[in-house]
Short mmCIF file of C-alpha atoms in Angstrom, two decimals:
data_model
loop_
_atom_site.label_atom_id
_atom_site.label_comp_id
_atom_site.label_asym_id
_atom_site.label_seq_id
_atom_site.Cartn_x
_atom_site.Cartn_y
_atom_site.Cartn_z
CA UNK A 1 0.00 0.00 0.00
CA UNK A 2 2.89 2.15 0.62
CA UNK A 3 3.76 2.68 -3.24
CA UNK A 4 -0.14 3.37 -3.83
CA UNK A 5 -0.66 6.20 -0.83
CA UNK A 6 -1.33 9.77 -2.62
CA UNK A 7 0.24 11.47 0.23
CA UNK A 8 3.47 9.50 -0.34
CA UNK A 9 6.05 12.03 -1.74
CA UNK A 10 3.97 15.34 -0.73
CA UNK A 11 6.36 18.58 -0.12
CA UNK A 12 5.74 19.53 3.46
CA UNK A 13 3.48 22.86 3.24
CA UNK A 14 5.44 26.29 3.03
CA UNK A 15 4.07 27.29 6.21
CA UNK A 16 5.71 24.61 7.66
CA UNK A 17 9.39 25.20 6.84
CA UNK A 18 8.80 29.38 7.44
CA UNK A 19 8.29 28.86 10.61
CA UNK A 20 11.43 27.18 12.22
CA UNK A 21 10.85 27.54 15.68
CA UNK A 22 7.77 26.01 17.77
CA UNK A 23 7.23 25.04 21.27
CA UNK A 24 6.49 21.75 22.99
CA UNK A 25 4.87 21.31 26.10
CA UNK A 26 4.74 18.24 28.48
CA UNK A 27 2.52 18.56 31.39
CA UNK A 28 0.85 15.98 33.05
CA UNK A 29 0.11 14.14 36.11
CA UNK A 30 3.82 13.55 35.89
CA UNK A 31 3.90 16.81 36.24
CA UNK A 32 2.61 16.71 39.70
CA UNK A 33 5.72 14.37 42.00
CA UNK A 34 7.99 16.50 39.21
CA UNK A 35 11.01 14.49 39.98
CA UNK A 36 13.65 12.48 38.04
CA UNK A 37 17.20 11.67 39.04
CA UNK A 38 19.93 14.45 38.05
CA UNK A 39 21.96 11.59 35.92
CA UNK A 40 22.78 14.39 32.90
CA UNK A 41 21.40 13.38 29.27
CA UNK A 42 19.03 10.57 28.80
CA UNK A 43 21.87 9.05 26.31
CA UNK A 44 24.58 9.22 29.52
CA UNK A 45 22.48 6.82 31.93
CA UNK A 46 22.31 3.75 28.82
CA UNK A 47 26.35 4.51 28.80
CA UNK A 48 26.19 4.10 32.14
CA UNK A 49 23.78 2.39 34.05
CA UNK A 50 22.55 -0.11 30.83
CA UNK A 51 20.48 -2.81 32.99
CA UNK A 52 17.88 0.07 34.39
CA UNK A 53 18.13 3.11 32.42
CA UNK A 54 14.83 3.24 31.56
CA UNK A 55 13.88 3.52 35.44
CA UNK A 56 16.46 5.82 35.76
CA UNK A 57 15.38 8.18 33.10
CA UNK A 58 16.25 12.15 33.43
CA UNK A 59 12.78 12.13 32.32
CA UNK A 60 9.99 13.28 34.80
CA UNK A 61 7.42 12.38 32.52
CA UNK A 62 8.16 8.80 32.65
CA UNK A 63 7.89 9.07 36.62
CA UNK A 64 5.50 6.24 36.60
CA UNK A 65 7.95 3.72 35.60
CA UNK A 66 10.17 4.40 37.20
CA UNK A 67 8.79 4.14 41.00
CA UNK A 68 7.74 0.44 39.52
CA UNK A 69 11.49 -0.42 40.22
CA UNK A 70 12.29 -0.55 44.33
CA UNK A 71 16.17 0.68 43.36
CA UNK A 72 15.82 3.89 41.38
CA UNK A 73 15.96 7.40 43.21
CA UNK A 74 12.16 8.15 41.95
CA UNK A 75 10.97 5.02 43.97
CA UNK A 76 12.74 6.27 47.38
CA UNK A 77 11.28 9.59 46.64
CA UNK A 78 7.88 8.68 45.94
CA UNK A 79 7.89 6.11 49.30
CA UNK A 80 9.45 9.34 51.23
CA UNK A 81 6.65 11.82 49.52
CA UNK A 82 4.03 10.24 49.14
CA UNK A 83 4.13 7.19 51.19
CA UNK A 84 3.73 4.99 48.04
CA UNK A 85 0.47 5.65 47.05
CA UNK A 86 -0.63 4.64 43.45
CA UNK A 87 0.37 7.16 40.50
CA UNK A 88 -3.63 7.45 39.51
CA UNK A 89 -3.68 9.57 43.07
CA UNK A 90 -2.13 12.41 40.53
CA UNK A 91 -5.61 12.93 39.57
CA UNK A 92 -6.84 14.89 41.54
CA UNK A 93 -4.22 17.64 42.72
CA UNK A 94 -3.72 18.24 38.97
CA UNK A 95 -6.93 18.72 38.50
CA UNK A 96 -7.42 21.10 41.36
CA UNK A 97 -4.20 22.99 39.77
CA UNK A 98 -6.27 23.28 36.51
CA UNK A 99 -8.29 26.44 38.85
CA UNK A 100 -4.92 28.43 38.28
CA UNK A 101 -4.40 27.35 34.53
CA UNK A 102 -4.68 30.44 32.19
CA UNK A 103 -4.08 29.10 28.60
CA UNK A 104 -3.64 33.13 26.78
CA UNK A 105 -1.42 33.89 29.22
CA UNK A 106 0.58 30.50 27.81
CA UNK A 107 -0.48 31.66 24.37
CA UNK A 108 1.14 34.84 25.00
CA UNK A 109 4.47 33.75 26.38
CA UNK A 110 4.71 31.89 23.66
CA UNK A 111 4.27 33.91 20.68
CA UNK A 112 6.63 36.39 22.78
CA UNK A 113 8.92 33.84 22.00
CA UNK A 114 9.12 34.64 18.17
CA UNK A 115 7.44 30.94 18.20
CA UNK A 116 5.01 30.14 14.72
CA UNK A 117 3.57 26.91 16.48
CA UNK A 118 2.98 24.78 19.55
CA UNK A 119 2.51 20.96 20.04
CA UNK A 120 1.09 19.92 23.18
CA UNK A 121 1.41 16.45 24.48
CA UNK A 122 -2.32 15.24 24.68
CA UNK A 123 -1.71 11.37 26.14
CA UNK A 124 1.71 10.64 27.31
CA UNK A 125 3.53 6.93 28.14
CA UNK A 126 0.87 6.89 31.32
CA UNK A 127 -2.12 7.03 29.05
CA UNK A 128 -4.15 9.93 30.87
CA UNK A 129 -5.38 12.04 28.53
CA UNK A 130 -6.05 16.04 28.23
CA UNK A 131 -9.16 16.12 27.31
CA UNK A 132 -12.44 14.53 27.50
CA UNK A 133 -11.89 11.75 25.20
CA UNK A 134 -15.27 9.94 23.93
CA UNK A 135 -13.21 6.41 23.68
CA UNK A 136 -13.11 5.02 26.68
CA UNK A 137 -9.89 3.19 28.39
CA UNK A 138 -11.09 -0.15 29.19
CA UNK A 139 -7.91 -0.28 31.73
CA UNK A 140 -8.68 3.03 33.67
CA UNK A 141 -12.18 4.22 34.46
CA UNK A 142 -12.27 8.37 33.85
CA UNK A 143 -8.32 8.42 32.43
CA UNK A 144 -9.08 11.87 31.23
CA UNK A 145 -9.61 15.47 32.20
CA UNK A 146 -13.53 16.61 32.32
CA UNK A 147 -11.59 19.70 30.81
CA UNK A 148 -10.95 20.18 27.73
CA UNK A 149 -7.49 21.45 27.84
CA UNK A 150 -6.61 20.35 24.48
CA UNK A 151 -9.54 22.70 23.14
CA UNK A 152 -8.89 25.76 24.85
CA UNK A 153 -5.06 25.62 24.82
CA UNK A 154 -5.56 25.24 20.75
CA UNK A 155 -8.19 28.31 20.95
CA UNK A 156 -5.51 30.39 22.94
CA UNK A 157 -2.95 29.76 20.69
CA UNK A 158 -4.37 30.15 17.55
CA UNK A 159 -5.82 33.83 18.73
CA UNK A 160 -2.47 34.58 18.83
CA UNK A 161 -1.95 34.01 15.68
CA UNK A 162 0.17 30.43 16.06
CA UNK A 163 -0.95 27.22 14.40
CA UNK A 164 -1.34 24.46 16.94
CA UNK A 165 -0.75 20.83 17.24
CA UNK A 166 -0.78 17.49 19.03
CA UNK A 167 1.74 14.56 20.29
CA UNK A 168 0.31 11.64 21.07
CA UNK A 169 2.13 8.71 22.69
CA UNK A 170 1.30 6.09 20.26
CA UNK A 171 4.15 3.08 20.82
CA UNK A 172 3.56 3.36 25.02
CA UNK A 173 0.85 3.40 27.43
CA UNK A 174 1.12 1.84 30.63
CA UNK A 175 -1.94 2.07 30.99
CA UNK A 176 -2.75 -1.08 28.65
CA UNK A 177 0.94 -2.42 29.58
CA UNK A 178 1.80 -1.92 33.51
CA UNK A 179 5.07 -3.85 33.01
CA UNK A 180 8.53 -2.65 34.60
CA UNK A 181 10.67 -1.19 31.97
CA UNK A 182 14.31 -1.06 32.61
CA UNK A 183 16.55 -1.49 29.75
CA UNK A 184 16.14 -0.16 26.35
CA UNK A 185 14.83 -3.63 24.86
CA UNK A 186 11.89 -3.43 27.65
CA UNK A 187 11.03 -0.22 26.25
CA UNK A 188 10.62 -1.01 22.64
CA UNK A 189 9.22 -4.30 22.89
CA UNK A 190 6.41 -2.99 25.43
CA UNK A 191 3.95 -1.78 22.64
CA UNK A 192 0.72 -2.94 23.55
CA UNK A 193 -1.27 -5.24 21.64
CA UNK A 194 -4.50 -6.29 22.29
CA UNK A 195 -7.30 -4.10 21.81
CA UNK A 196 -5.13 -1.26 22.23
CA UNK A 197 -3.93 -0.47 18.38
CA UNK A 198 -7.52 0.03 17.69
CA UNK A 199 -7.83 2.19 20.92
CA UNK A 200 -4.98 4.62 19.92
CA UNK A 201 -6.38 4.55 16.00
CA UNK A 202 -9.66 5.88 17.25
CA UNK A 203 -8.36 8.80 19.58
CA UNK A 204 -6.10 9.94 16.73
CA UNK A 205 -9.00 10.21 14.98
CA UNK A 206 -10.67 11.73 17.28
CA UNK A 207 -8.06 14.66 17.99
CA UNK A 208 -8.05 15.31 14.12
CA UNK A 209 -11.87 16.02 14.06
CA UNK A 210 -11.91 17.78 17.28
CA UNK A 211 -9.11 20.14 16.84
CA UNK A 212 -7.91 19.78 13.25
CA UNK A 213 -4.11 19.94 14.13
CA UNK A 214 -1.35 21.50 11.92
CA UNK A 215 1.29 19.60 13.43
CA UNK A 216 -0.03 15.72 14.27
CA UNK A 217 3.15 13.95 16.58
CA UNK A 218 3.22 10.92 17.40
CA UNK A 219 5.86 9.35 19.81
CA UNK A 220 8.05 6.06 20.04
CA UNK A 221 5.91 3.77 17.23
CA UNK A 222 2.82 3.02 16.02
CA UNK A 223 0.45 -0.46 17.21
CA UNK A 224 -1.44 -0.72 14.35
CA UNK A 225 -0.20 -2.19 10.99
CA UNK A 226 1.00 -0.17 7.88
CA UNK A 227 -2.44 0.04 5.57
CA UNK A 228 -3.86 0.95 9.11
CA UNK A 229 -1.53 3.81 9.46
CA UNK A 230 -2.04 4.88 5.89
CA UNK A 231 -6.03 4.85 6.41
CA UNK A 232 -4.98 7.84 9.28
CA UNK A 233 -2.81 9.55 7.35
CA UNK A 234 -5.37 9.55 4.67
CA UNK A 235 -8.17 10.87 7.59
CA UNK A 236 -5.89 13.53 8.35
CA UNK A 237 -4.11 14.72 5.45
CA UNK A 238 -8.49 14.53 4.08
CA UNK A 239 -8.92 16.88 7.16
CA UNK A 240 -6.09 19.03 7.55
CA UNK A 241 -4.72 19.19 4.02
CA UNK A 242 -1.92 21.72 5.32
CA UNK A 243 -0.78 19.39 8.18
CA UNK A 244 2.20 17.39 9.28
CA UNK A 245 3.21 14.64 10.20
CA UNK A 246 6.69 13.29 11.79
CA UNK A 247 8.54 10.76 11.64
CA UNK A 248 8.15 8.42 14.68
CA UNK A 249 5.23 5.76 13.24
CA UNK A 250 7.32 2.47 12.87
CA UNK A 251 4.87 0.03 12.42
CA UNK A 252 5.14 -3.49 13.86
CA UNK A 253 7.63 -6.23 12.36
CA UNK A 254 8.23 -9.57 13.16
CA UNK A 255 11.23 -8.97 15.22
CA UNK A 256 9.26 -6.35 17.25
CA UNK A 257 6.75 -8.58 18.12
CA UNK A 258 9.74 -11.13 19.38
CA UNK A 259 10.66 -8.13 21.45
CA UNK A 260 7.55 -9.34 23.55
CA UNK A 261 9.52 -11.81 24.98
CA UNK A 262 11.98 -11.84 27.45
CA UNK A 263 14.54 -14.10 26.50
CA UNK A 264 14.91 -11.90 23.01
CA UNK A 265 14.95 -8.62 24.92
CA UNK A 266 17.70 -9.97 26.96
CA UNK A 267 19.97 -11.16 24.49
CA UNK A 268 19.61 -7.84 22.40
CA UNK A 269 19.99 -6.18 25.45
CA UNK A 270 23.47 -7.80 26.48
CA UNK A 271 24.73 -6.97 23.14
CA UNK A 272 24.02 -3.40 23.46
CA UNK A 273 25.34 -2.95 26.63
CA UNK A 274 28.57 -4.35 25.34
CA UNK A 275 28.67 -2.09 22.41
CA UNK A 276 27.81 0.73 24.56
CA UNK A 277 30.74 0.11 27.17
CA UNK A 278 32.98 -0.32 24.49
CA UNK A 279 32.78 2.65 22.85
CA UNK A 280 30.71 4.72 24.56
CA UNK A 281 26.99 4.55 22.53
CA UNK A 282 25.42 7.53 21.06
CA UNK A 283 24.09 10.73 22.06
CA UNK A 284 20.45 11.48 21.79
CA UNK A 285 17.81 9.67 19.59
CA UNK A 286 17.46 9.73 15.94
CA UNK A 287 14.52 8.04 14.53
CA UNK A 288 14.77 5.40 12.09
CA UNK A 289 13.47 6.15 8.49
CA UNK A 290 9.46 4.85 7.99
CA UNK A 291 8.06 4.89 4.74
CA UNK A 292 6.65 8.11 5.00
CA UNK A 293 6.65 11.37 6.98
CA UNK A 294 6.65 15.53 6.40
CA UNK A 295 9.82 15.64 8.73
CA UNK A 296 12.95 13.89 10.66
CA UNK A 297 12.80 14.38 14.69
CA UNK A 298 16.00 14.47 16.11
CA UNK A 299 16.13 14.16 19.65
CA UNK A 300 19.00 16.03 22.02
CA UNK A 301 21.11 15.97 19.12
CA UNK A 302 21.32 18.00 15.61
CA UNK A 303 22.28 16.72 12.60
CA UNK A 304 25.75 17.68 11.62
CA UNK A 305 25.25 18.86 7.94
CA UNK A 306 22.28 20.04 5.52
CA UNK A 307 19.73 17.79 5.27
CA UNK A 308 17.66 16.86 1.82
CA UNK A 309 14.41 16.50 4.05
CA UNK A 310 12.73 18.78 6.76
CA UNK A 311 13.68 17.79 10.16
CA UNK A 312 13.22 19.44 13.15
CA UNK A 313 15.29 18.53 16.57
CA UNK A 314 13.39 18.40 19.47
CA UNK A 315 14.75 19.30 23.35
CA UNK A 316 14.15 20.45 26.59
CA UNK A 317 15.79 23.39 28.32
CA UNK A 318 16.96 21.02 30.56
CA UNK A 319 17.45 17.32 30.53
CA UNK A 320 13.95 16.83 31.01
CA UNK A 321 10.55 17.68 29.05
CA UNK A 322 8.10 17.48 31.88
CA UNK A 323 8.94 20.01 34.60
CA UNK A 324 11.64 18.39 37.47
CA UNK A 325 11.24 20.08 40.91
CA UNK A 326 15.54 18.88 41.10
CA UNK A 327 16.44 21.65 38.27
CA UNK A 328 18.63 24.52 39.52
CA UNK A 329 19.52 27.43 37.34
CA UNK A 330 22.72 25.70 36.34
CA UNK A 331 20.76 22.68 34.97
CA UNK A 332 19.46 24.80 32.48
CA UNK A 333 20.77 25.49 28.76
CA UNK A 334 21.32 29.53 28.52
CA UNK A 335 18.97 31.16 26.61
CA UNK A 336 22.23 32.00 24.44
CA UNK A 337 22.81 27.92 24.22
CA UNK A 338 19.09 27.72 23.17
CA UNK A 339 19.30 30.43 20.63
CA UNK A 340 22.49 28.20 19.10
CA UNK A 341 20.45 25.73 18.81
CA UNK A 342 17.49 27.06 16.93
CA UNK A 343 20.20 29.25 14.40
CA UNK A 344 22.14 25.95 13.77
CA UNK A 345 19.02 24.14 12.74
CA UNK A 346 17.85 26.67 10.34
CA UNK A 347 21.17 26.93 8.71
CA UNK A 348 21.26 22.98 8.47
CA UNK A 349 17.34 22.92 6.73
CA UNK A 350 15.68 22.28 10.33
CA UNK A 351 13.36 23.85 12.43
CA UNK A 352 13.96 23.79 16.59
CA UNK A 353 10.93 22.69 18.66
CA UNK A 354 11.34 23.79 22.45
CA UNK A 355 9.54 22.11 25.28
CA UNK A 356 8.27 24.02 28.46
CA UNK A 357 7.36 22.24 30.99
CA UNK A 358 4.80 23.66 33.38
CA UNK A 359 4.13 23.09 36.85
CA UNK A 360 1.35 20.73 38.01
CA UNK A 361 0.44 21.75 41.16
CA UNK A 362 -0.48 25.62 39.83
CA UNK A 363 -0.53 25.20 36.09
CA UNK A 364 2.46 27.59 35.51
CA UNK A 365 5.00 27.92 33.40
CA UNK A 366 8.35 27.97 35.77
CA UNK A 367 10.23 31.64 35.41
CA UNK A 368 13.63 30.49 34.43
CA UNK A 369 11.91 29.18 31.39
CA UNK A 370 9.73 32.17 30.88
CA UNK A 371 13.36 33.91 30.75
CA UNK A 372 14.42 32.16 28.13
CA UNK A 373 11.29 31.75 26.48
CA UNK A 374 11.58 36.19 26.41
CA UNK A 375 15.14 36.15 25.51
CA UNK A 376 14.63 34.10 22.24
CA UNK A 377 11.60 36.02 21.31
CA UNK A 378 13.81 39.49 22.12
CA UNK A 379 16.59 38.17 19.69
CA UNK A 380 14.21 37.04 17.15
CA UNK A 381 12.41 40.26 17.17
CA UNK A 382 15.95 42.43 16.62
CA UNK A 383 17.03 39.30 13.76
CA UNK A 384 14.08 37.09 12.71
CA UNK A 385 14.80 38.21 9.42
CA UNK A 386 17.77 35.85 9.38
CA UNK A 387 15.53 32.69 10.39
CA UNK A 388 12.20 32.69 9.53
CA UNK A 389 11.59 31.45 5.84
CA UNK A 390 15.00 31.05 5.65
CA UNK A 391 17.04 28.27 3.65
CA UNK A 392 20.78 26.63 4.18
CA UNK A 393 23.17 28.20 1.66
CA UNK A 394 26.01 26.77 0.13
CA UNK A 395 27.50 26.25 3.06
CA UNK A 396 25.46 25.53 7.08
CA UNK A 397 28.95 26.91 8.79
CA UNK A 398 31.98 29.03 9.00
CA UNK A 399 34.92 29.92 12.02
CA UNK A 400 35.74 33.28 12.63
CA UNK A 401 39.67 34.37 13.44
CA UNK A 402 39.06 34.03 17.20
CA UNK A 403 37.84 29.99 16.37
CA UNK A 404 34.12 30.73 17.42
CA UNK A 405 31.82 29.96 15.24
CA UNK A 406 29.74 31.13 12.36
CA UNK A 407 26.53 29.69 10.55
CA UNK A 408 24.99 31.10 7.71
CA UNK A 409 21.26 30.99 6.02
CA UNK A 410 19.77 32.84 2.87
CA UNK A 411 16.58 34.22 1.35
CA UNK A 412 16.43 34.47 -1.92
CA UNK A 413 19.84 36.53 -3.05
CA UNK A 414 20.54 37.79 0.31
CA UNK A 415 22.86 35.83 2.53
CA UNK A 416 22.83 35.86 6.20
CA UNK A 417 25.71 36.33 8.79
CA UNK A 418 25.49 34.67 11.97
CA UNK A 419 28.23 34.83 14.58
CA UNK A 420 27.53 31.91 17.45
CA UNK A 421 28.87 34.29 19.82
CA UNK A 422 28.93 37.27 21.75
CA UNK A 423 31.78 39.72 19.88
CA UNK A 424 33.13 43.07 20.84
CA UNK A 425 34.71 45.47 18.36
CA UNK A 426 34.37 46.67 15.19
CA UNK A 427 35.11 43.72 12.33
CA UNK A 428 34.88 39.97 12.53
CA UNK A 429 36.93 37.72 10.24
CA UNK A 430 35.44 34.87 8.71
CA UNK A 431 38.02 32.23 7.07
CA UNK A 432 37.23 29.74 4.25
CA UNK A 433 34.72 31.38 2.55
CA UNK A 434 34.07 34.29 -0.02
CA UNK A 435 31.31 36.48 -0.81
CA UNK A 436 30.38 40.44 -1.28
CA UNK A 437 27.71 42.87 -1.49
CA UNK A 438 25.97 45.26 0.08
CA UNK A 439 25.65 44.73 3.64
CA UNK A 440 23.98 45.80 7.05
CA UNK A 441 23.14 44.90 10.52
CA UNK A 442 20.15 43.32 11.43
CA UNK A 443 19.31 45.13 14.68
CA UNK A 444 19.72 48.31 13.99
CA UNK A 445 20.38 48.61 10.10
CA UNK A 446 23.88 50.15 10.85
CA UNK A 447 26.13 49.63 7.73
CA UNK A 448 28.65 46.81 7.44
CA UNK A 449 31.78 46.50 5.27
CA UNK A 450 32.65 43.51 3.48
CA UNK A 451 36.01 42.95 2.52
CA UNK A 452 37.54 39.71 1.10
CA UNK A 453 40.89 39.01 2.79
CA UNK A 454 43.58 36.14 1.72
CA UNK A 455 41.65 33.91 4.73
CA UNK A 456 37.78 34.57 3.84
CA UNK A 457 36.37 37.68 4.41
CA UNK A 458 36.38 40.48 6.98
CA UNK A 459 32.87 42.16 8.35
CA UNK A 460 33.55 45.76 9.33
CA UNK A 461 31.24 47.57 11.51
CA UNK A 462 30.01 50.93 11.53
CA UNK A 463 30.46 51.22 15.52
CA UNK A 464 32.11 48.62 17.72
CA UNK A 465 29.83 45.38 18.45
CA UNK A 466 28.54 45.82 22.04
CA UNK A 467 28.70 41.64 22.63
CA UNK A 468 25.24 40.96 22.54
CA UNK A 469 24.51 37.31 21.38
CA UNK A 470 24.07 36.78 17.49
CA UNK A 471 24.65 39.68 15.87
CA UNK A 472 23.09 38.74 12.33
CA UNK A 473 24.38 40.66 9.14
CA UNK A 474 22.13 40.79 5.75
CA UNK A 475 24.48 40.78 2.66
CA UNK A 476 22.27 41.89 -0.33
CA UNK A 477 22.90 39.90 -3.52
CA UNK A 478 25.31 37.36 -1.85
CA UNK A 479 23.21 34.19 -1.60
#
């Protein structure tokens, strides 16, 4: 069916790449105990700790696996907190926190941000959903919110003039599949079966008709089988013919299915742990290719080059998505990290999709990552120019004299400058590449020099730089 699907081969709609930055948010019952260890990147504790990483997940919103295992710090905590009571008993303080919830006010932080769109997660890994879903959870009596956050979180957003979207955990729910997960072969072989494939096809159907998403994310896999799959994309694509899709819908194969069983997980899990003490693993996830998608999803990590298909890398300001109680200020990226981040994609073909995680127990977004949520939309305001609509040119990067470095986008004929620093002065050299034309500063439209030099090509300013973050240069005529 794959070869016969009309949507297979569609360009991604323009509005789509333009926008290059959007916001995630994962917030939850998880959201609620907001605790995970402080072990550093997910990727670190698989290097590390192989035979319970899972449990031990910098993750908060996978909280209610991990108290499943007696020997992980979440466990301790939750006997400590909350004297072991079941996870369900999340309920009903998040609920009560909902009083406090003001979804403009998120709206509005948000497209303060210099953000084009937002995903919220609608149904994490514990299966409770965010609003009042119509198909009913044969596991959990009431697994939803009476609320319909997912409504008026889409109505606040789009009245800000962003386009909105949904994740929806489609490979996990513990809900339909209590089992302790621990290493990284529990994880993927603990898609449910059952009648839960037909469960998850008919709330993604129901989330199209209800809120006709731009951006429709699913997580981990997909239980159902391919022509299944093809049937939603068909729904949605029928519904939402400017939507998106990602990439994280692997459908299930034969070996997956063996993956059920614990004799296979543990001898793929033995080998992996080898490979990963011997030379270390791999940072962050990277999706495997499916057979199709609108866009790649990088996770904690950015590809290294351009890319011939839209991606878009996907992080937390901190090692976590959901919102951990353990963060300090110093376990947070800088908003000058973040902005990195987001420039780097662009220049590389991506877009950057942020996560905030609120609070549970008030519904608010936490102020260190309002901060950075301002400080992006601040730069973006003075440079957006440089970003939004923007495409790689010939070359994603450059190194200035001083070794920091340099990345580079373009619209049309003009080329953009983008120092991945903070400089002071009045002239940055750029080696290795060449190119002229009329130039000038983004923030302020002061004129800029450009003179080739035997190294590359020297930037002269009309006024020494004042080492803000960024400083983006528009050379007319040089893309």
């Amino acid at each position: 069916m794959a070869q016969d699907a009309a949507f297979m081969g569609r360009t991604p709609p323009a509005w789509y790449d333009e926008a290059k930055f959007g916001v995630f948010i994962h917030w939850g019952l998880f959201s609620i105990p907001a605790f995970a260890p402080r072990v550093g990147k997910i990727s670190d504790i698989f290097k590390t700790d192989y035979r319970r990483a899972v449990a031990l997940s910098p993750y908060t919103e996978w909280y209610e696996n991990a108290i499943k295992s007696p020997d992980t710090p979440s466990a301790e905590f939750h006997r400590q907190t909350y004297g072991g009571a079941p996870y369900d008993d999340f309920r009903t303080p998040f609920l009560a926190g909902l009083r406090q919830w003001d979804p403009d006010a998120w709206a509005e932080a948000i497209a303060g941000s210099g953000a084009r769109y937002v995903v919220l997660v609608t149904k994490h890994h514990d299966g409770f959903c965010l609003w009042p879903s119509r198909v009913a959870n044969p596991h959990r009596h009431g697994w939803t919110t009476e609320r319909d956050i997912v409504g008026e979180l889409a109505a606040a957003v789009r009245r800000a003039g962003l386009r909105f979207g949904v994740y929806y955990s489609g490979g996990i729910d513990w809900s339909f599949n209590p089992e302790p997960l621990r290493t990284l072969m529990d994880f993927v072989g603990s898609v449910p079966g059952g009648a839960y494939p037909a469960y998850a096809d008919a709330q993604a159907r129901e989330l199209i008709e209800r809120y006709q998403p731009s951006v429709l994310w699913n997580d981990i896999s997909w239980p159902g089988t391919q022509r299944e799959l093809f049937s939603l994309f068909d729904h949605y694509y029928a519904a939402v013919p400017e939507g998106v899709v990602n990439d994280r819908w692997t459908t299930p194969t034969l070996a997956a299915k063996l993956l059920r069983f614990k004799l296979a997980r543990r001898v793929l899990d033995r080998r992996i742990e080898k490979q990963a003490a011997r030379n270390g693993g791999t940072d962050g996830v990277v999706p495997p290719p499916v057979p199709h998608s609108d866009f790649r999803t990088p996770e904690y990590v950015r590809f290294d080059s351009v890319q011939d298909r839209k991606w878009e890398a996907t992080r937390g300001m901190s090692h976590s998505f959901g919102f951990n109680r353990n963060d300090t200020e110093a376990d947070y990226e800088s908003a000058e990290h973040l902005l990195g981040e987001l420039i780097d994609c662009v220049s590389k073909g991506g877009n950057l999709l942020l996560n905030i995680g609120p609070r549970g127990v008030d519904a608010q977004v936490p102020e260190p990552q309002l901060r950075r949520l301002a400080a992006m939309g601040a730069w973006l305001r003075a440079n957006g120019e440089a970003i939004y609509g923007a495409q790689p040119w010939r070359a994603a990067d450059g190194v200035a004299a001083d070794g920091s470095a340099v990345r580079f986008t373009r619209r049309g004929r003009d080329l953009y400058v983008i120092p991945m620093s903070s400089p002071v002065g009045a002239a940055i050299e750029i080696e290795g590449v060449t190119f002229a034309g009329s130039a000038r500063r983004l923030s302020d439209g002061a004129p800029v020099e450009v003179h080739r030099t035997d190294q590359g090509v020297r930037l002269a300013f009309a006024a020494p730089l004042d080492g803000a973050f960024a400083p983006a240069v528009v050379v007319q005529g040089a893309g």
